[in-house]
Tab-separated table of C-alpha atoms in Angstrom:
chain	number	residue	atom	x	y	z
A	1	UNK	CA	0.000	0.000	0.000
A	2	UNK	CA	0.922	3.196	-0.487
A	3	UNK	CA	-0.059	5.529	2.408
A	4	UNK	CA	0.835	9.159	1.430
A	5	UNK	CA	1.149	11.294	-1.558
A	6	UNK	CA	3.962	12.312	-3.933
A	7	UNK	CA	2.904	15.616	-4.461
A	8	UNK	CA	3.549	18.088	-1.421
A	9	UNK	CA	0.464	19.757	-1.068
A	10	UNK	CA	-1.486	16.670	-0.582
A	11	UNK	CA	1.600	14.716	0.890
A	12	UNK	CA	1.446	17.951	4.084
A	13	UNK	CA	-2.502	17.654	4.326
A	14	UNK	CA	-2.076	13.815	5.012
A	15	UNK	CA	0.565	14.299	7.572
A	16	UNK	CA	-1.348	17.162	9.289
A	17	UNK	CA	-4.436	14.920	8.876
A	18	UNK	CA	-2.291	11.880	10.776
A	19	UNK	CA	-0.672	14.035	13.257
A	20	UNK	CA	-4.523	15.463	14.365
A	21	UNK	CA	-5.904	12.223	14.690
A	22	UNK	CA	-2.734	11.239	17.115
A	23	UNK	CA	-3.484	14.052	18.677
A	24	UNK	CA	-7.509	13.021	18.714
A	25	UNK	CA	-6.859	9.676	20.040
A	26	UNK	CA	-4.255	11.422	22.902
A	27	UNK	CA	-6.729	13.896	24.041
A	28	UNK	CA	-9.727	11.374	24.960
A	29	UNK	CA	-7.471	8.804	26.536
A	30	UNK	CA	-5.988	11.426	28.586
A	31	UNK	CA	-9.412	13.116	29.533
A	32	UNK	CA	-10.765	10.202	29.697
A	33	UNK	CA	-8.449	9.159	32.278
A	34	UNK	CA	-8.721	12.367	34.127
A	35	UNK	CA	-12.421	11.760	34.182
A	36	UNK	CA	-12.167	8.550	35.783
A	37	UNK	CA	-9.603	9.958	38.424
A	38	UNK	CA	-11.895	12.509	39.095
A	39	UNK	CA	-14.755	9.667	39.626
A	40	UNK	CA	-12.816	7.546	41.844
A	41	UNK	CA	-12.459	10.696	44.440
A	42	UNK	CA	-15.813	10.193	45.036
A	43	UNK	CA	-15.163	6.641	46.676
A	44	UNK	CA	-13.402	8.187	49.464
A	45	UNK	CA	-16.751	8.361	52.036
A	46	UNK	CA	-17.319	4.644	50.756
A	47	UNK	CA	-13.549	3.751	52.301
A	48	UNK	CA	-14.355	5.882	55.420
A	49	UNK	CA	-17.420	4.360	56.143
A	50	UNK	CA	-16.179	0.496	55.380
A	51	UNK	CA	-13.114	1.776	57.923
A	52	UNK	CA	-15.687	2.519	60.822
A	53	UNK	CA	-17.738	-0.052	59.913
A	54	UNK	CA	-14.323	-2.388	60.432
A	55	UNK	CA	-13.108	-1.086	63.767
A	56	UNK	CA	-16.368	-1.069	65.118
A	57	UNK	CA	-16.587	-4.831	64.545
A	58	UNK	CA	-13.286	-5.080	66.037
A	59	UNK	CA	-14.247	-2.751	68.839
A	60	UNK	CA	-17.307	-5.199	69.970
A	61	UNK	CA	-15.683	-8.418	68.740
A	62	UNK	CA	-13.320	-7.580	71.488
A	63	UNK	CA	-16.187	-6.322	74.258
A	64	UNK	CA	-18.342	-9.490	73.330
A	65	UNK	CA	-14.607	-11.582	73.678
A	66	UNK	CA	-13.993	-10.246	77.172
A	67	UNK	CA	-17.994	-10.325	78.292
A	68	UNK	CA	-18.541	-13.891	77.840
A	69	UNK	CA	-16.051	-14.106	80.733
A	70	UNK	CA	-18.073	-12.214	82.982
A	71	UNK	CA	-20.100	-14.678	85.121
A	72	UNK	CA	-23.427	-15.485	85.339
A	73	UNK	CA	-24.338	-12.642	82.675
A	74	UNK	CA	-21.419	-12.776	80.388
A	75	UNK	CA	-23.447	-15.323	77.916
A	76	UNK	CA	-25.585	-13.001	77.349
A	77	UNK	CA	-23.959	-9.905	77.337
A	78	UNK	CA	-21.123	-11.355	74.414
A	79	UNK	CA	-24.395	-12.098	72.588
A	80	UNK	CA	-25.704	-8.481	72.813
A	81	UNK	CA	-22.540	-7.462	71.774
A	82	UNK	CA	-21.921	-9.911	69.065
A	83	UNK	CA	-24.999	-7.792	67.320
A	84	UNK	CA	-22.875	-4.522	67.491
A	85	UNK	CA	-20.017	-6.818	66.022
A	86	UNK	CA	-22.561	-7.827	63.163
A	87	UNK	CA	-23.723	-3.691	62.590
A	88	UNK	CA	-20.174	-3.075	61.915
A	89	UNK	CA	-19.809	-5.683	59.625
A	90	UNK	CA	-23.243	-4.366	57.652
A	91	UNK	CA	-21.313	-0.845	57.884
A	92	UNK	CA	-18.346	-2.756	56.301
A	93	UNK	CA	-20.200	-4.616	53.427
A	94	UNK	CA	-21.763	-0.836	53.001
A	95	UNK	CA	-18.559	1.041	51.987
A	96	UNK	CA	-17.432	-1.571	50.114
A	97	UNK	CA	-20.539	-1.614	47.699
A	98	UNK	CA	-20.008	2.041	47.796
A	99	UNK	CA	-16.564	1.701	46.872
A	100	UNK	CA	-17.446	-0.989	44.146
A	101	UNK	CA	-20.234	1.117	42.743
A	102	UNK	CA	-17.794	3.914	42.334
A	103	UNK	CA	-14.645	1.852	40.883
A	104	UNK	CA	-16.942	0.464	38.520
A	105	UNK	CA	-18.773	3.949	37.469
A	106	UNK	CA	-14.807	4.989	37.076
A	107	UNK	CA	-13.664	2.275	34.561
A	108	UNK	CA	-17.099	2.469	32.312
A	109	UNK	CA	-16.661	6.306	31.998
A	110	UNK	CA	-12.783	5.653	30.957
A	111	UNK	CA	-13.894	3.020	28.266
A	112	UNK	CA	-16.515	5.457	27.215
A	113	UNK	CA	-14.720	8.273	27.013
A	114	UNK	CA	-11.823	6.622	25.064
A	115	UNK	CA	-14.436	3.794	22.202
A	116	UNK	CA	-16.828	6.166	21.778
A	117	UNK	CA	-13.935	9.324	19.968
A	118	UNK	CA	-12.036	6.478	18.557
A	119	UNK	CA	-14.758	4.436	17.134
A	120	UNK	CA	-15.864	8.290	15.516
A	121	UNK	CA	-12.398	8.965	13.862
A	122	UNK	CA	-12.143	4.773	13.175
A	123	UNK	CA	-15.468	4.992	10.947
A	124	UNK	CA	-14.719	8.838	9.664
A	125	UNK	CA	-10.694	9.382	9.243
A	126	UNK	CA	-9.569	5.385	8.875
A	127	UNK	CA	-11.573	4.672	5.068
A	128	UNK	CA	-10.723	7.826	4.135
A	129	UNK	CA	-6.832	6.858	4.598
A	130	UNK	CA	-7.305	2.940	3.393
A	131	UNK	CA	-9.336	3.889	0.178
A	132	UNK	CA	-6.065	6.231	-0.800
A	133	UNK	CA	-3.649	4.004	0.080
A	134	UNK	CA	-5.352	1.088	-2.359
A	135	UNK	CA	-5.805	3.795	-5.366
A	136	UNK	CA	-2.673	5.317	-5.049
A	137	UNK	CA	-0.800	1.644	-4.964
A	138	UNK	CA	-2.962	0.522	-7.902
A	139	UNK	CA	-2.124	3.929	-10.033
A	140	UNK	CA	1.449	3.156	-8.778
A	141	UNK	CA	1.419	-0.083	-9.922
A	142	UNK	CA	0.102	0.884	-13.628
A	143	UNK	CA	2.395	3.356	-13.553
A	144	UNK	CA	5.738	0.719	-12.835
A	145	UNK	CA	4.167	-1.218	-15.834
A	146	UNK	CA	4.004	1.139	-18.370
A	147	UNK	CA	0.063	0.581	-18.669
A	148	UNK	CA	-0.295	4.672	-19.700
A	149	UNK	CA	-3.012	3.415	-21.538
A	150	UNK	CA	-5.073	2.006	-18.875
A	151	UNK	CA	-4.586	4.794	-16.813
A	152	UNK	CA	-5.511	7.155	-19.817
A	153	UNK	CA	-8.896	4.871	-20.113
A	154	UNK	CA	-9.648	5.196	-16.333
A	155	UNK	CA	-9.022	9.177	-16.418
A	156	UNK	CA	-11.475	9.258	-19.143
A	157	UNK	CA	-14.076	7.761	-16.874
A	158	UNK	CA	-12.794	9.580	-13.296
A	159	UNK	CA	-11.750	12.646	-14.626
A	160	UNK	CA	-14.083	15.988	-13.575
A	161	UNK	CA	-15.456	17.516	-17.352
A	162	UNK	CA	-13.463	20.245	-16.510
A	163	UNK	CA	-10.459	18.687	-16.393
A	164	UNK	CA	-11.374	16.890	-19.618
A	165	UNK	CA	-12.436	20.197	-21.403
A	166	UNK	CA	-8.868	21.500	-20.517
A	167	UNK	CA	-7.201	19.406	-22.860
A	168	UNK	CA	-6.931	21.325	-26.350
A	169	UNK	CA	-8.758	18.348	-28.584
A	170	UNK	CA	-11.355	16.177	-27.515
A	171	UNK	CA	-9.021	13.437	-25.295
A	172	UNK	CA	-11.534	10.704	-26.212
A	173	UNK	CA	-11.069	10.933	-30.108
A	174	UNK	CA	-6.865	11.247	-28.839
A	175	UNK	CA	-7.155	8.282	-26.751
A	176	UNK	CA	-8.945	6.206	-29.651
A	177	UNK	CA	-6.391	7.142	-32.120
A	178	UNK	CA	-3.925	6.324	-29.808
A	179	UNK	CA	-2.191	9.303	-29.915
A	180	UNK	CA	0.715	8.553	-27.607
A	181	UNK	CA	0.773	12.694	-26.075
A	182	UNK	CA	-2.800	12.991	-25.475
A	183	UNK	CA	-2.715	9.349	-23.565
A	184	UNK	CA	0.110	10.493	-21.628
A	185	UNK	CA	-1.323	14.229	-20.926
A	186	UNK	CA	-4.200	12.019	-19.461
A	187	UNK	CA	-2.588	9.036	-17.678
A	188	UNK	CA	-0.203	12.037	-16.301
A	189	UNK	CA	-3.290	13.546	-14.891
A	190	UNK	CA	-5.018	10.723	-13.412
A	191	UNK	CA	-1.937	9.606	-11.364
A	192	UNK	CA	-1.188	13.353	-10.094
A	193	UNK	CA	-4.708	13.513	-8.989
A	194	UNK	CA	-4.722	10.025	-7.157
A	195	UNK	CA	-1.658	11.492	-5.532
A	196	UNK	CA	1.364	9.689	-7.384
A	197	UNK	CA	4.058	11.007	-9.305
A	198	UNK	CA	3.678	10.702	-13.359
């Protein structure tokens, strides 16, 4: 395939059009990984809340530990505390959902951010780029093999009228006759068109 131009004009608009979707690509991953930073801030009352929730288990694990050896009562009293034990564990299992909810929110935003840009320039800028790089190796190809008068045919067919009407006979009649300067006046001006060097 070949991917850019011979002519500099069109040769500097491919490279600028390259270099901006680089740059395309680059801006939505970063901003979309900003976004997600900025998203995962919001977990931090989710951590708090599973860190309370964990030291007050702790905090009554121990009370119930030591209350059971209380006597007559202690039984009881570990059970009563075991329940505080078991809050702090539902505080726990809380902030962690939190947390989850958050982490997840996060990483769909990211992918988001950075498919739905990329998918855009994939379906807008990458057929754009493939369908030149095809013509331009095909008219290259023609070119290597001395088929001028294929080429001449095809810029008969491709060729704007105006381009045709600049040509000082009628480059049909030319072509027909085989008139080697009109077929290479047009093969000349198919291939600087597609972007290759006659």
């Amino acid at each position: 395939m070949k991917w850019y131009a011979d002519r500099p004009a069109r040769l500097a608009r491919q490279v600028v059009a390259d270099l901006l979707a680089v740059a395309w690509v680059w801006f939505w991953v970063v901003s979309a990984l900003a976004a997600g930073d900025a998203v995962r801030a919001l977990r931090a009352p989710g951590d708090r809340l599973a860190d309370a929730g964990r030291n007050l288990s702790d905090t009554f694990g121990e009370a119930a530990a030591n209350a059971r050896d209380v006597p007559l009562v202690g039984g009881r009293l570990g059970e009563a505390l075991d329940r505080g034990r078991n809050a702090g564990g539902t505080l726990t299992d809380a902030g962690a959902t939190q947390v989850e909810a958050v982490e997840t929110s996060a990483l769909w935003l990211t992918v988001a951010l950075i498919v739905v840009p990329v998918a855009f320039l994939l379906v807008t800028w990458l057929p754009l780029r493939l369908r030149f790089a095809r013509h331009a190796a095909a008219l290259r190809r023609l070119r290597d093999r001395g088929r001028t008068d294929l080429l001449a045919l095809r810029a008969l067919n491709a060729l704007s009228p105006g381009d045709l009407a600049a040509f000082p006979e009628d480059p049909a009649e030319g072509w027909r006759r085989g008139d080697p300067e009109v077929v290479e006046a047009l093969a000349a001006r198919l291939l600087r068109a597609g972007g290759v060097r006659p």
